[in-house]
Amino acid sequence: MSRQSARTAAQRKADTLAKLTAPAADIWVASASGSGAGAAEAHLVPLSFGWVSDRIVLAVEAYSRTARNLVIGRRARLGLGPTRDVVMIDADVVAVLDAGTAPAGVADGYAAQADWDPRAAGPGYVYLVLSPTRIQAWREANELRGRTLMRDGQWFV
Amino acid sequence: MSRQSARTAAQRKADTLAKLTAPAADIWVASASGSGAGAAEAHLVPLSFGWVSDRIVLAVEAYSRTARNLVIGRRARLGLGPTRDVVMIDADVVAVLDAGTAPAGVADGYAAQADWDPRAAGPGYVYLVLSPTRIQAWREANELRGRTLMRDGQWFV
């Protein structure tokens, strides 16, 4: 375990925003199945994303497990970065938009940051627009204290 | 997107086993809450792990969300590696063992690979022993075909 000193909250926020705006990056997206037959199950998959107007935008096939889970469940938990320099995000789904008819701001913002454009991939894709409610960032055990940078959608710093 | 040629199944299995045996690595662990009040929710966290007798061994506090979810739900979805060189694992919980009384094979195997030993961390930790049922490995889009290396607990290669 490295023994770097813990970052300040301001530094963690700056590092978090750098991760959220990095081009052609992926984010881990965990979602839970609805309470149909049997127990709920977690799904997990890495996805391209865009950071557009303080929202995380994903693009997935409308019938993918992630889309089906989040259209019903409306909450996701996201992980960004390597496991020992992580940003953990709890987020609410605030919009599900057909890729063919989504507002240009969302679609262009996604395409500008991700390394593909679902509008060029044919029909069947949706944008999932997620609003972060809690953001935490830490590297090693010495950064667990002070890891919460946002709560109830409000940055602390 | 890189244009490396797709790996063979044998190479993907070798790369997967290298990831599963790497010392002091973390794995992303997604679990779903039980169907109590409200909708199920996914939890996601990076955790140290050991690969012991073809099982993934995690060590967590007994009252952590991951432990509570998996003791009830018995199924996890795990992600290993960077997002563009991933191993995705669906796994069943086959044992939950108190860290203080777990068999030495599990506890020593975990301590030998992870960078900490829950037996030295005081009471309250449990080992979660997970048996993979499906394993998939891919890097870029050209590796989506042939990504499934194990199904129903059996390696294809």
PDB file of C-alpha atoms in Angstrom:
ATOM      1  CA  MET A   1       0.000   0.000   0.000  1.00  0.00           C
ATOM      2  CA  SER A   2       1.419   3.353  -0.942  1.00  0.00           C
ATOM      3  CA  ARG A   3       1.829   5.995   1.722  1.00  0.00           C
ATOM      4  CA  GLN A   4       1.062   9.140  -0.179  1.00  0.00           C
ATOM      5  CA  SER A   5      -0.594  11.744   1.983  1.00  0.00           C
ATOM      6  CA  ALA A   6      -4.349  12.131   1.641  1.00  0.00           C
ATOM      7  CA  ARG A   7      -5.555  14.636  -0.931  1.00  0.00           C
ATOM      8  CA  THR A   8      -7.573  17.664   0.069  1.00  0.00           C
ATOM      9  CA  ALA A   9     -11.269  17.799  -0.795  1.00  0.00           C
ATOM     10  CA  ALA A  10     -10.559  20.419  -3.453  1.00  0.00           C
ATOM     11  CA  GLN A  11      -7.930  18.216  -5.047  1.00  0.00           C
ATOM     12  CA  ARG A  12     -10.235  15.218  -4.976  1.00  0.00           C
ATOM     13  CA  LYS A  13     -12.965  17.226  -6.682  1.00  0.00           C
ATOM     14  CA  ALA A  14     -10.541  18.414  -9.366  1.00  0.00           C
ATOM     15  CA  ASP A  15      -9.326  14.840  -9.928  1.00  0.00           C
ATOM     16  CA  THR A  16     -12.931  13.614 -10.053  1.00  0.00           C
ATOM     17  CA  LEU A  17     -13.918  16.189 -12.661  1.00  0.00           C
ATOM     18  CA  ALA A  18     -10.841  15.264 -14.692  1.00  0.00           C
ATOM     19  CA  LYS A  19     -12.013  11.641 -14.704  1.00  0.00           C
ATOM     20  CA  LEU A  20     -15.569  12.661 -15.578  1.00  0.00           C
ATOM     21  CA  THR A  21     -14.422  14.686 -18.583  1.00  0.00           C
ATOM     22  CA  ALA A  22     -11.736  12.322 -19.892  1.00  0.00           C
ATOM     23  CA  PRO A  23     -12.334  11.368 -23.522  1.00  0.00           C
ATOM     24  CA  ALA A  24     -13.015   7.783 -24.597  1.00  0.00           C
ATOM     25  CA  ALA A  25     -13.140   6.462 -21.040  1.00  0.00           C
ATOM     26  CA  ASP A  26     -15.489   3.852 -19.600  1.00  0.00           C
ATOM     27  CA  ILE A  27     -17.420   3.743 -16.362  1.00  0.00           C
ATOM     28  CA  TRP A  28     -18.558   0.679 -14.425  1.00  0.00           C
ATOM     29  CA  VAL A  29     -22.351   0.642 -14.220  1.00  0.00           C
ATOM     30  CA  ALA A  30     -24.120  -1.506 -11.629  1.00  0.00           C
ATOM     31  CA  SER A  31     -27.895  -1.885 -11.737  1.00  0.00           C
ATOM     32  CA  ALA A  32     -30.371  -4.182 -10.022  1.00  0.00           C
ATOM     33  CA  SER A  33     -33.090  -6.182 -11.670  1.00  0.00           C
ATOM     34  CA  GLY A  34     -36.683  -5.510 -10.658  1.00  0.00           C
ATOM     35  CA  SER A  35     -38.408  -7.713  -8.161  1.00  0.00           C
ATOM     36  CA  GLY A  36     -39.940 -10.124 -10.645  1.00  0.00           C
ATOM     37  CA  ALA A  37     -39.762 -13.837 -10.014  1.00  0.00           C
ATOM     38  CA  GLY A  38     -36.876 -14.757  -7.714  1.00  0.00           C
ATOM     39  CA  ALA A  39     -34.385 -12.546  -5.946  1.00  0.00           C
ATOM     40  CA  ALA A  40     -33.041  -9.303  -7.371  1.00  0.00           C
ATOM     41  CA  GLU A  41     -29.771  -9.650  -9.240  1.00  0.00           C
ATOM     42  CA  ALA A  42     -27.046  -7.120  -9.858  1.00  0.00           C
ATOM     43  CA  HIS A  43     -25.843  -6.444 -13.348  1.00  0.00           C
ATOM     44  CA  LEU A  44     -22.436  -4.869 -13.987  1.00  0.00           C
ATOM     45  CA  VAL A  45     -20.859  -3.726 -17.218  1.00  0.00           C
ATOM     46  CA  PRO A  46     -18.300  -1.126 -18.358  1.00  0.00           C
ATOM     47  CA  LEU A  47     -19.796   1.523 -20.638  1.00  0.00           C
ATOM     48  CA  SER A  48     -18.650   4.599 -22.525  1.00  0.00           C
ATOM     49  CA  PHE A  49     -20.061   7.801 -21.088  1.00  0.00           C
ATOM     50  CA  GLY A  50     -20.301  11.534 -21.454  1.00  0.00           C
ATOM     51  CA  TRP A  51     -20.357  14.207 -18.755  1.00  0.00           C
ATOM     52  CA  VAL A  52     -22.906  16.704 -20.040  1.00  0.00           C
ATOM     53  CA  SER A  53     -24.239  19.594 -17.956  1.00  0.00           C
ATOM     54  CA  ASP A  54     -23.315  17.846 -14.705  1.00  0.00           C
ATOM     55  CA  ARG A  55     -25.094  14.661 -15.761  1.00  0.00           C
ATOM     56  CA  ILE A  56     -23.649  11.293 -16.721  1.00  0.00           C
ATOM     57  CA  VAL A  57     -24.940  10.191 -20.104  1.00  0.00           C
ATOM     58  CA  LEU A  58     -24.818   6.527 -21.126  1.00  0.00           C
ATOM     59  CA  ALA A  59     -25.920   5.035 -24.451  1.00  0.00           C
ATOM     60  CA  VAL A  60     -27.160   1.461 -24.517  1.00  0.00           C
ATOM     61  CA  GLU A  61     -29.476  -0.741 -26.480  1.00  0.00           C
ATOM     62  CA  ALA A  62     -33.034  -0.212 -25.291  1.00  0.00           C
ATOM     63  CA  TYR A  63     -33.425  -3.890 -24.466  1.00  0.00           C
ATOM     64  CA  SER A  64     -30.078  -4.353 -22.718  1.00  0.00           C
ATOM     65  CA  ARG A  65     -30.142  -5.479 -19.109  1.00  0.00           C
ATOM     66  CA  THR A  66     -28.751  -2.128 -17.974  1.00  0.00           C
ATOM     67  CA  ALA A  67     -31.528  -0.227 -19.763  1.00  0.00           C
ATOM     68  CA  ARG A  68     -34.255  -2.525 -18.507  1.00  0.00           C
ATOM     69  CA  ASN A  69     -32.971  -2.376 -14.934  1.00  0.00           C
ATOM     70  CA  LEU A  70     -32.583   1.394 -14.871  1.00  0.00           C
ATOM     71  CA  VAL A  71     -35.848   2.238 -16.606  1.00  0.00           C
ATOM     72  CA  ILE A  72     -37.592   0.406 -13.774  1.00  0.00           C
ATOM     73  CA  GLY A  73     -35.225   0.859 -10.845  1.00  0.00           C
ATOM     74  CA  ARG A  74     -34.159   4.465 -11.608  1.00  0.00           C
ATOM     75  CA  ARG A  75     -30.988   4.202  -9.515  1.00  0.00           C
ATOM     76  CA  ALA A  76     -27.485   3.178 -10.497  1.00  0.00           C
ATOM     77  CA  ARG A  77     -24.163   2.885  -8.765  1.00  0.00           C
ATOM     78  CA  LEU A  78     -21.155   3.791 -10.864  1.00  0.00           C
ATOM     79  CA  GLY A  79     -17.427   3.243 -10.462  1.00  0.00           C
ATOM     80  CA  LEU A  80     -14.794   5.248 -12.292  1.00  0.00           C
ATOM     81  CA  GLY A  81     -11.044   4.838 -12.429  1.00  0.00           C
ATOM     82  CA  PRO A  82      -8.750   2.027 -11.352  1.00  0.00           C
ATOM     83  CA  THR A  83      -9.705   0.303  -8.128  1.00  0.00           C
ATOM     84  CA  ARG A  84      -7.099   2.139  -6.060  1.00  0.00           C
ATOM     85  CA  ASP A  85      -7.965   5.576  -7.370  1.00  0.00           C
ATOM     86  CA  VAL A  86     -11.724   5.358  -7.522  1.00  0.00           C
ATOM     87  CA  VAL A  87     -14.679   7.632  -7.850  1.00  0.00           C
ATOM     88  CA  MET A  88     -17.923   6.020  -6.657  1.00  0.00           C
ATOM     89  CA  ILE A  89     -21.157   7.632  -7.777  1.00  0.00           C
ATOM     90  CA  ASP A  90     -24.741   6.990  -6.746  1.00  0.00           C
ATOM     91  CA  ALA A  91     -27.068   8.440  -9.348  1.00  0.00           C
ATOM     92  CA  ASP A  92     -30.736   8.759 -10.246  1.00  0.00           C
ATOM     93  CA  VAL A  93     -32.018   8.225 -13.762  1.00  0.00           C
ATOM     94  CA  VAL A  94     -33.620  11.530 -14.760  1.00  0.00           C
ATOM     95  CA  ALA A  95     -34.289  10.820 -18.436  1.00  0.00           C
ATOM     96  CA  VAL A  96     -34.397   7.964 -20.934  1.00  0.00           C
ATOM     97  CA  LEU A  97     -34.140   9.370 -24.458  1.00  0.00           C
ATOM     98  CA  ASP A  98     -34.421   7.633 -27.811  1.00  0.00           C
ATOM     99  CA  ALA A  99     -31.099   8.202 -29.558  1.00  0.00           C
ATOM    100  CA  GLY A 100     -32.804   9.214 -32.780  1.00  0.00           C
ATOM    101  CA  THR A 101     -34.803  12.036 -31.247  1.00  0.00           C
ATOM    102  CA  ALA A 102     -32.760  13.119 -28.217  1.00  0.00           C
ATOM    103  CA  PRO A 103     -31.916  16.809 -27.794  1.00  0.00           C
ATOM    104  CA  ALA A 104     -28.751  17.772 -29.646  1.00  0.00           C
ATOM    105  CA  GLY A 105     -27.110  18.931 -26.412  1.00  0.00           C
ATOM    106  CA  VAL A 106     -27.208  15.439 -24.970  1.00  0.00           C
ATOM    107  CA  ALA A 107     -26.355  13.602 -28.178  1.00  0.00           C
ATOM    108  CA  ASP A 108     -23.564  15.923 -29.273  1.00  0.00           C
ATOM    109  CA  GLY A 109     -22.138  16.052 -25.759  1.00  0.00           C
ATOM    110  CA  TYR A 110     -22.035  12.283 -25.608  1.00  0.00           C
ATOM    111  CA  ALA A 111     -20.490  11.926 -29.070  1.00  0.00           C
ATOM    112  CA  ALA A 112     -17.861  14.562 -28.315  1.00  0.00           C
ATOM    113  CA  GLN A 113     -16.557  12.647 -25.302  1.00  0.00           C
ATOM    114  CA  ALA A 114     -17.274   8.983 -26.027  1.00  0.00           C
ATOM    115  CA  ASP A 115     -15.530   7.244 -28.883  1.00  0.00           C
ATOM    116  CA  TRP A 116     -18.696   6.361 -30.772  1.00  0.00           C
ATOM    117  CA  ASP A 117     -22.033   7.919 -31.673  1.00  0.00           C
ATOM    118  CA  PRO A 118     -25.183   5.839 -31.199  1.00  0.00           C
ATOM    119  CA  ARG A 119     -26.987   7.996 -33.783  1.00  0.00           C
ATOM    120  CA  ALA A 120     -24.742   6.417 -36.413  1.00  0.00           C
ATOM    121  CA  ALA A 121     -25.321   2.900 -35.089  1.00  0.00           C
ATOM    122  CA  GLY A 122     -28.891   2.473 -36.264  1.00  0.00           C
ATOM    123  CA  PRO A 123     -32.120   2.414 -34.275  1.00  0.00           C
ATOM    124  CA  GLY A 124     -32.632   0.778 -30.916  1.00  0.00           C
ATOM    125  CA  TYR A 125     -30.319   2.855 -28.727  1.00  0.00           C
ATOM    126  CA  VAL A 126     -31.331   5.034 -25.815  1.00  0.00           C
ATOM    127  CA  TYR A 127     -29.487   7.607 -23.769  1.00  0.00           C
ATOM    128  CA  LEU A 128     -29.757   7.144 -20.025  1.00  0.00           C
ATOM    129  CA  VAL A 129     -29.244  10.483 -18.291  1.00  0.00           C
ATOM    130  CA  LEU A 130     -28.143  10.135 -14.671  1.00  0.00           C
ATOM    131  CA  SER A 131     -27.940  12.820 -12.038  1.00  0.00           C
ATOM    132  CA  PRO A 132     -25.351  12.128  -9.315  1.00  0.00           C
ATOM    133  CA  THR A 133     -26.685  12.268  -5.785  1.00  0.00           C
ATOM    134  CA  ARG A 134     -23.545  11.152  -3.952  1.00  0.00           C
ATOM    135  CA  ILE A 135     -19.925  11.155  -5.098  1.00  0.00           C
ATOM    136  CA  GLN A 136     -17.022   9.659  -3.175  1.00  0.00           C
ATOM    137  CA  ALA A 137     -13.356   9.551  -4.152  1.00  0.00           C
ATOM    138  CA  TRP A 138     -10.462   7.726  -2.541  1.00  0.00           C
ATOM    139  CA  ARG A 139      -7.194   6.036  -3.348  1.00  0.00           C
ATOM    140  CA  GLU A 140      -5.903   4.139  -0.341  1.00  0.00           C
ATOM    141  CA  ALA A 141      -7.091   3.473   3.188  1.00  0.00           C
ATOM    142  CA  ASN A 142      -5.773   6.828   4.387  1.00  0.00           C
ATOM    143  CA  GLU A 143      -8.275   8.540   2.081  1.00  0.00           C
ATOM    144  CA  LEU A 144     -11.394   6.798   3.349  1.00  0.00           C
ATOM    145  CA  ARG A 145     -11.902   9.653   5.757  1.00  0.00           C
ATOM    146  CA  GLY A 146     -13.175  12.619   3.803  1.00  0.00           C
ATOM    147  CA  ARG A 147     -14.136  10.555   0.779  1.00  0.00           C
ATOM    148  CA  THR A 148     -17.618  12.022   0.384  1.00  0.00           C
ATOM    149  CA  LEU A 149     -17.498  15.010  -1.973  1.00  0.00           C
ATOM    150  CA  MET A 150     -21.196  15.277  -2.832  1.00  0.00           C
ATOM    151  CA  ARG A 151     -24.322  14.360  -0.929  1.00  0.00           C
ATOM    152  CA  ASP A 152     -27.960  14.904  -1.944  1.00  0.00           C
ATOM    153  CA  GLY A 153     -26.676  16.243  -5.237  1.00  0.00           C
ATOM    154  CA  GLN A 154     -24.637  19.044  -3.601  1.00  0.00           C
ATOM    155  CA  TRP A 155     -20.849  19.303  -3.765  1.00  0.00           C
ATOM    156  CA  PHE A 156     -19.268  19.953  -0.382  1.00  0.00           C
ATOM    157  CA  VAL A 157     -16.385  21.839  -1.958  1.00  0.00           C
TER     158      VAL A 157
ATOM    159  CA  MET B   1     -10.191   1.915 -30.656  1.00  0.00           C
ATOM    160  CA  SER B   2      -7.185  -0.297 -31.111  1.00  0.00           C
ATOM    161  CA  ARG B   3      -7.150  -2.825 -33.914  1.00  0.00           C
ATOM    162  CA  GLN B   4      -5.282  -5.689 -32.337  1.00  0.00           C
ATOM    163  CA  SER B   5      -6.467  -9.033 -33.605  1.00  0.00           C
ATOM    164  CA  ALA B   6      -8.774 -10.981 -31.320  1.00  0.00           C
ATOM    165  CA  ARG B   7      -7.132 -13.353 -28.882  1.00  0.00           C
ATOM    166  CA  THR B   8      -7.740 -17.084 -29.022  1.00  0.00           C
ATOM    167  CA  ALA B   9      -9.847 -18.719 -26.329  1.00  0.00           C
ATOM    168  CA  ALA B  10      -6.743 -20.349 -24.885  1.00  0.00           C
ATOM    169  CA  GLN B  11      -4.975 -16.992 -24.669  1.00  0.00           C
ATOM    170  CA  ARG B  12      -7.996 -15.375 -23.053  1.00  0.00           C
ATOM    171  CA  LYS B  13      -8.125 -18.119 -20.447  1.00  0.00           C
ATOM    172  CA  ALA B  14      -4.417 -17.712 -19.713  1.00  0.00           C
ATOM    173  CA  ASP B  15      -4.836 -13.932 -19.407  1.00  0.00           C
ATOM    174  CA  THR B  16      -7.868 -14.440 -17.174  1.00  0.00           C
ATOM    175  CA  LEU B  17      -6.018 -16.784 -14.838  1.00  0.00           C
ATOM    176  CA  ALA B  18      -3.142 -14.303 -14.700  1.00  0.00           C
ATOM    177  CA  LYS B  19      -5.588 -11.630 -13.540  1.00  0.00           C
ATOM    178  CA  LEU B  20      -7.190 -13.983 -11.027  1.00  0.00           C
ATOM    179  CA  THR B  21      -3.842 -14.839  -9.443  1.00  0.00           C
ATOM    180  CA  ALA B  22      -2.270 -11.361  -9.485  1.00  0.00           C
ATOM    181  CA  PRO B  23      -1.145 -10.273  -6.016  1.00  0.00           C
ATOM    182  CA  ALA B  24      -2.655  -7.251  -4.266  1.00  0.00           C
ATOM    183  CA  ALA B  25      -5.265  -6.640  -6.950  1.00  0.00           C
ATOM    184  CA  ASP B  26      -8.885  -5.594  -6.506  1.00  0.00           C
ATOM    185  CA  ILE B  27     -12.068  -6.822  -8.128  1.00  0.00           C
ATOM    186  CA  TRP B  28     -15.291  -4.878  -8.673  1.00  0.00           C
ATOM    187  CA  VAL B  29     -18.117  -6.571  -6.789  1.00  0.00           C
ATOM    188  CA  ALA B  30     -21.744  -5.837  -7.676  1.00  0.00           C
ATOM    189  CA  SER B  31     -24.529  -7.181  -5.486  1.00  0.00           C
ATOM    190  CA  ALA B  32     -28.247  -6.495  -5.230  1.00  0.00           C
ATOM    191  CA  SER B  33     -30.181  -5.702  -2.108  1.00  0.00           C
ATOM    192  CA  GLY B  34     -32.974  -8.022  -1.091  1.00  0.00           C
ATOM    193  CA  SER B  35     -36.556  -7.204  -1.925  1.00  0.00           C
ATOM    194  CA  GLY B  36     -37.380  -5.413   1.298  1.00  0.00           C
ATOM    195  CA  ALA B  37     -39.251  -2.116   1.214  1.00  0.00           C
ATOM    196  CA  GLY B  38     -38.869  -0.373  -2.151  1.00  0.00           C
ATOM    197  CA  ALA B  39     -37.047  -1.464  -5.269  1.00  0.00           C
ATOM    198  CA  ALA B  40     -33.876  -3.525  -5.252  1.00  0.00           C
ATOM    199  CA  GLU B  41     -30.688  -1.505  -5.429  1.00  0.00           C
ATOM    200  CA  ALA B  42     -27.300  -2.426  -6.766  1.00  0.00           C
ATOM    201  CA  HIS B  43     -24.230  -2.000  -4.609  1.00  0.00           C
ATOM    202  CA  LEU B  44     -20.763  -1.777  -6.154  1.00  0.00           C
ATOM    203  CA  VAL B  45     -17.373  -1.633  -4.494  1.00  0.00           C
ATOM    204  CA  PRO B  46     -13.784  -2.627  -5.307  1.00  0.00           C
ATOM    205  CA  LEU B  47     -12.430  -5.305  -2.977  1.00  0.00           C
ATOM    206  CA  SER B  48      -9.219  -7.239  -2.467  1.00  0.00           C
ATOM    207  CA  PHE B  49      -9.570 -10.907  -3.349  1.00  0.00           C
ATOM    208  CA  GLY B  50      -7.881 -14.260  -3.442  1.00  0.00           C
ATOM    209  CA  TRP B  51      -8.202 -17.028  -6.026  1.00  0.00           C
ATOM    210  CA  VAL B  52      -8.202 -20.182  -3.917  1.00  0.00           C
ATOM    211  CA  SER B  53      -8.988 -23.640  -5.327  1.00  0.00           C
ATOM    212  CA  ASP B  54     -10.874 -22.141  -8.284  1.00  0.00           C
ATOM    213  CA  ARG B  55     -12.965 -19.968  -5.985  1.00  0.00           C
ATOM    214  CA  ILE B  56     -12.932 -16.218  -5.506  1.00  0.00           C
ATOM    215  CA  VAL B  57     -12.506 -15.330  -1.852  1.00  0.00           C
ATOM    216  CA  LEU B  58     -13.501 -11.897  -0.547  1.00  0.00           C
ATOM    217  CA  ALA B  59     -13.153 -10.604   3.006  1.00  0.00           C
ATOM    218  CA  VAL B  60     -15.591  -7.988   4.242  1.00  0.00           C
ATOM    219  CA  GLU B  61     -17.161  -6.786   7.438  1.00  0.00           C
ATOM    220  CA  ALA B  62     -20.101  -9.013   8.306  1.00  0.00           C
ATOM    221  CA  TYR B  63     -22.469  -6.045   8.354  1.00  0.00           C
ATOM    222  CA  SER B  64     -21.246  -4.395   5.157  1.00  0.00           C
ATOM    223  CA  ARG B  65     -23.749  -3.950   2.345  1.00  0.00           C
ATOM    224  CA  THR B  66     -21.878  -6.444   0.188  1.00  0.00           C
ATOM    225  CA  ALA B  67     -22.032  -9.112   2.895  1.00  0.00           C
ATOM    226  CA  ARG B  68     -25.675  -8.472   3.662  1.00  0.00           C
ATOM    227  CA  ASN B  69     -26.642  -8.546  -0.008  1.00  0.00           C
ATOM    228  CA  LEU B  70     -24.711 -11.705  -0.796  1.00  0.00           C
ATOM    229  CA  VAL B  71     -25.714 -13.658   2.294  1.00  0.00           C
ATOM    230  CA  ILE B  72     -29.310 -13.227   1.152  1.00  0.00           C
ATOM    231  CA  GLY B  73     -29.011 -12.991  -2.625  1.00  0.00           C
ATOM    232  CA  ARG B  74     -26.228 -15.596  -3.063  1.00  0.00           C
ATOM    233  CA  ARG B  75     -25.227 -14.251  -6.499  1.00  0.00           C
ATOM    234  CA  ALA B  76     -22.650 -11.633  -7.439  1.00  0.00           C
ATOM    235  CA  ARG B  77     -21.377 -10.146 -10.647  1.00  0.00           C
ATOM    236  CA  LEU B  78     -17.684  -9.305 -10.654  1.00  0.00           C
ATOM    237  CA  GLY B  79     -15.492  -7.216 -12.937  1.00  0.00           C
ATOM    238  CA  LEU B  80     -11.726  -7.549 -13.136  1.00  0.00           C
ATOM    239  CA  GLY B  81      -9.162  -5.490 -15.014  1.00  0.00           C
ATOM    240  CA  PRO B  82      -9.373  -2.144 -16.746  1.00  0.00           C
ATOM    241  CA  THR B  83     -12.584  -1.505 -18.659  1.00  0.00           C
ATOM    242  CA  ARG B  84     -11.039  -2.259 -22.041  1.00  0.00           C
ATOM    243  CA  ASP B  85      -9.390  -5.490 -20.969  1.00  0.00           C
ATOM    244  CA  VAL B  86     -12.077  -6.960 -18.778  1.00  0.00           C
ATOM    245  CA  VAL B  87     -12.992 -10.236 -17.208  1.00  0.00           C
ATOM    246  CA  MET B  88     -16.660 -10.430 -16.211  1.00  0.00           C
ATOM    247  CA  ILE B  89     -17.637 -13.140 -13.753  1.00  0.00           C
ATOM    248  CA  ASP B  90     -21.037 -14.320 -12.568  1.00  0.00           C
ATOM    249  CA  ALA B  91     -20.636 -16.265  -9.354  1.00  0.00           C
ATOM    250  CA  ASP B  92     -22.613 -18.049  -6.667  1.00  0.00           C
ATOM    251  CA  VAL B  93     -21.861 -17.656  -2.984  1.00  0.00           C
ATOM    252  CA  VAL B  94     -20.989 -21.131  -1.763  1.00  0.00           C
ATOM    253  CA  ALA B  95     -19.792 -20.301   1.750  1.00  0.00           C
ATOM    254  CA  VAL B  96     -19.787 -17.471   4.285  1.00  0.00           C
ATOM    255  CA  LEU B  97     -17.072 -18.093   6.866  1.00  0.00           C
ATOM    256  CA  ASP B  98     -16.236 -16.220  10.023  1.00  0.00           C
ATOM    257  CA  ALA B  99     -12.666 -14.986   9.617  1.00  0.00           C
ATOM    258  CA  GLY B 100     -11.680 -16.177  13.067  1.00  0.00           C
ATOM    259  CA  THR B 101     -12.685 -19.798  12.474  1.00  0.00           C
ATOM    260  CA  ALA B 102     -12.373 -20.261   8.705  1.00  0.00           C
ATOM    261  CA  PRO B 103     -10.360 -23.213   7.369  1.00  0.00           C
ATOM    262  CA  ALA B 104      -6.685 -22.385   7.057  1.00  0.00           C
ATOM    263  CA  GLY B 105      -6.734 -23.124   3.325  1.00  0.00           C
ATOM    264  CA  VAL B 106      -9.152 -20.296   2.672  1.00  0.00           C
ATOM    265  CA  ALA B 107      -7.635 -17.836   5.125  1.00  0.00           C
ATOM    266  CA  ASP B 108      -4.006 -18.497   4.191  1.00  0.00           C
ATOM    267  CA  GLY B 109      -4.845 -18.459   0.485  1.00  0.00           C
ATOM    268  CA  TYR B 110      -6.534 -15.098   0.838  1.00  0.00           C
ATOM    269  CA  ALA B 111      -3.710 -13.616   2.914  1.00  0.00           C
ATOM    270  CA  ALA B 112      -1.068 -14.879   0.494  1.00  0.00           C
ATOM    271  CA  GLN B 113      -2.635 -13.028  -2.441  1.00  0.00           C
ATOM    272  CA  ALA B 114      -4.389 -10.017  -0.934  1.00  0.00           C
ATOM    273  CA  ASP B 115      -2.382  -7.290   0.729  1.00  0.00           C
ATOM    274  CA  TRP B 116      -3.995  -7.648   4.130  1.00  0.00           C
ATOM    275  CA  ASP B 117      -5.179 -10.384   6.481  1.00  0.00           C
ATOM    276  CA  PRO B 118      -8.602 -10.016   8.096  1.00  0.00           C
ATOM    277  CA  ARG B 119      -7.521 -12.379  10.898  1.00  0.00           C
ATOM    278  CA  ALA B 120      -5.214  -9.604  12.071  1.00  0.00           C
ATOM    279  CA  ALA B 121      -7.903  -6.929  11.805  1.00  0.00           C
ATOM    280  CA  GLY B 122      -9.996  -7.976  14.769  1.00  0.00           C
ATOM    281  CA  PRO B 123     -13.389  -9.651  14.885  1.00  0.00           C
ATOM    282  CA  GLY B 124     -16.316  -8.931  12.607  1.00  0.00           C
ATOM    283  CA  TYR B 125     -14.947 -10.033   9.248  1.00  0.00           C
ATOM    284  CA  VAL B 126     -16.276 -12.814   7.081  1.00  0.00           C
ATOM    285  CA  TYR B 127     -14.921 -14.551   4.016  1.00  0.00           C
ATOM    286  CA  LEU B 128     -17.345 -14.795   1.127  1.00  0.00           C
ATOM    287  CA  VAL B 129     -16.417 -17.763  -1.050  1.00  0.00           C
ATOM    288  CA  LEU B 130     -17.757 -17.473  -4.601  1.00  0.00           C
ATOM    289  CA  SER B 131     -17.837 -20.138  -7.263  1.00  0.00           C
ATOM    290  CA  PRO B 132     -17.790 -18.754 -10.824  1.00  0.00           C
ATOM    291  CA  THR B 133     -20.592 -19.982 -13.049  1.00  0.00           C
ATOM    292  CA  ARG B 134     -19.837 -17.866 -16.122  1.00  0.00           C
ATOM    293  CA  ILE B 135     -16.640 -16.087 -17.137  1.00  0.00           C
ATOM    294  CA  GLN B 136     -16.288 -13.747 -20.093  1.00  0.00           C
ATOM    295  CA  ALA B 137     -13.190 -11.877 -21.268  1.00  0.00           C
ATOM    296  CA  TRP B 138     -12.825  -9.203 -23.920  1.00  0.00           C
ATOM    297  CA  ARG B 139     -10.805  -6.141 -24.785  1.00  0.00           C
ATOM    298  CA  GLU B 140     -12.374  -4.301 -27.711  1.00  0.00           C
ATOM    299  CA  ALA B 141     -15.441  -4.769 -29.899  1.00  0.00           C
ATOM    300  CA  ASN B 142     -13.660  -7.325 -32.081  1.00  0.00           C
ATOM    301  CA  GLU B 143     -13.414  -9.616 -29.045  1.00  0.00           C
ATOM    302  CA  LEU B 144     -17.100  -9.639 -28.149  1.00  0.00           C
ATOM    303  CA  ARG B 145     -17.501 -12.733 -30.271  1.00  0.00           C
ATOM    304  CA  GLY B 146     -16.016 -15.648 -28.370  1.00  0.00           C
ATOM    305  CA  ARG B 147     -15.983 -13.801 -25.076  1.00  0.00           C
ATOM    306  CA  THR B 148     -17.582 -16.600 -23.044  1.00  0.00           C
ATOM    307  CA  LEU B 149     -14.883 -18.858 -21.579  1.00  0.00           C
ATOM    308  CA  MET B 150     -16.945 -20.618 -18.901  1.00  0.00           C
ATOM    309  CA  ARG B 151     -20.606 -21.479 -18.652  1.00  0.00           C
ATOM    310  CA  ASP B 152     -22.419 -23.423 -15.925  1.00  0.00           C
ATOM    311  CA  GLY B 153     -19.109 -23.577 -14.085  1.00  0.00           C
ATOM    312  CA  GLN B 154     -17.282 -25.374 -16.920  1.00  0.00           C
ATOM    313  CA  TRP B 155     -14.397 -23.883 -18.885  1.00  0.00           C
ATOM    314  CA  PHE B 156     -14.809 -24.237 -22.618  1.00  0.00           C
ATOM    315  CA  VAL B 157     -11.068 -24.388 -23.145  1.00  0.00           C
TER     316      VAL B 157
END
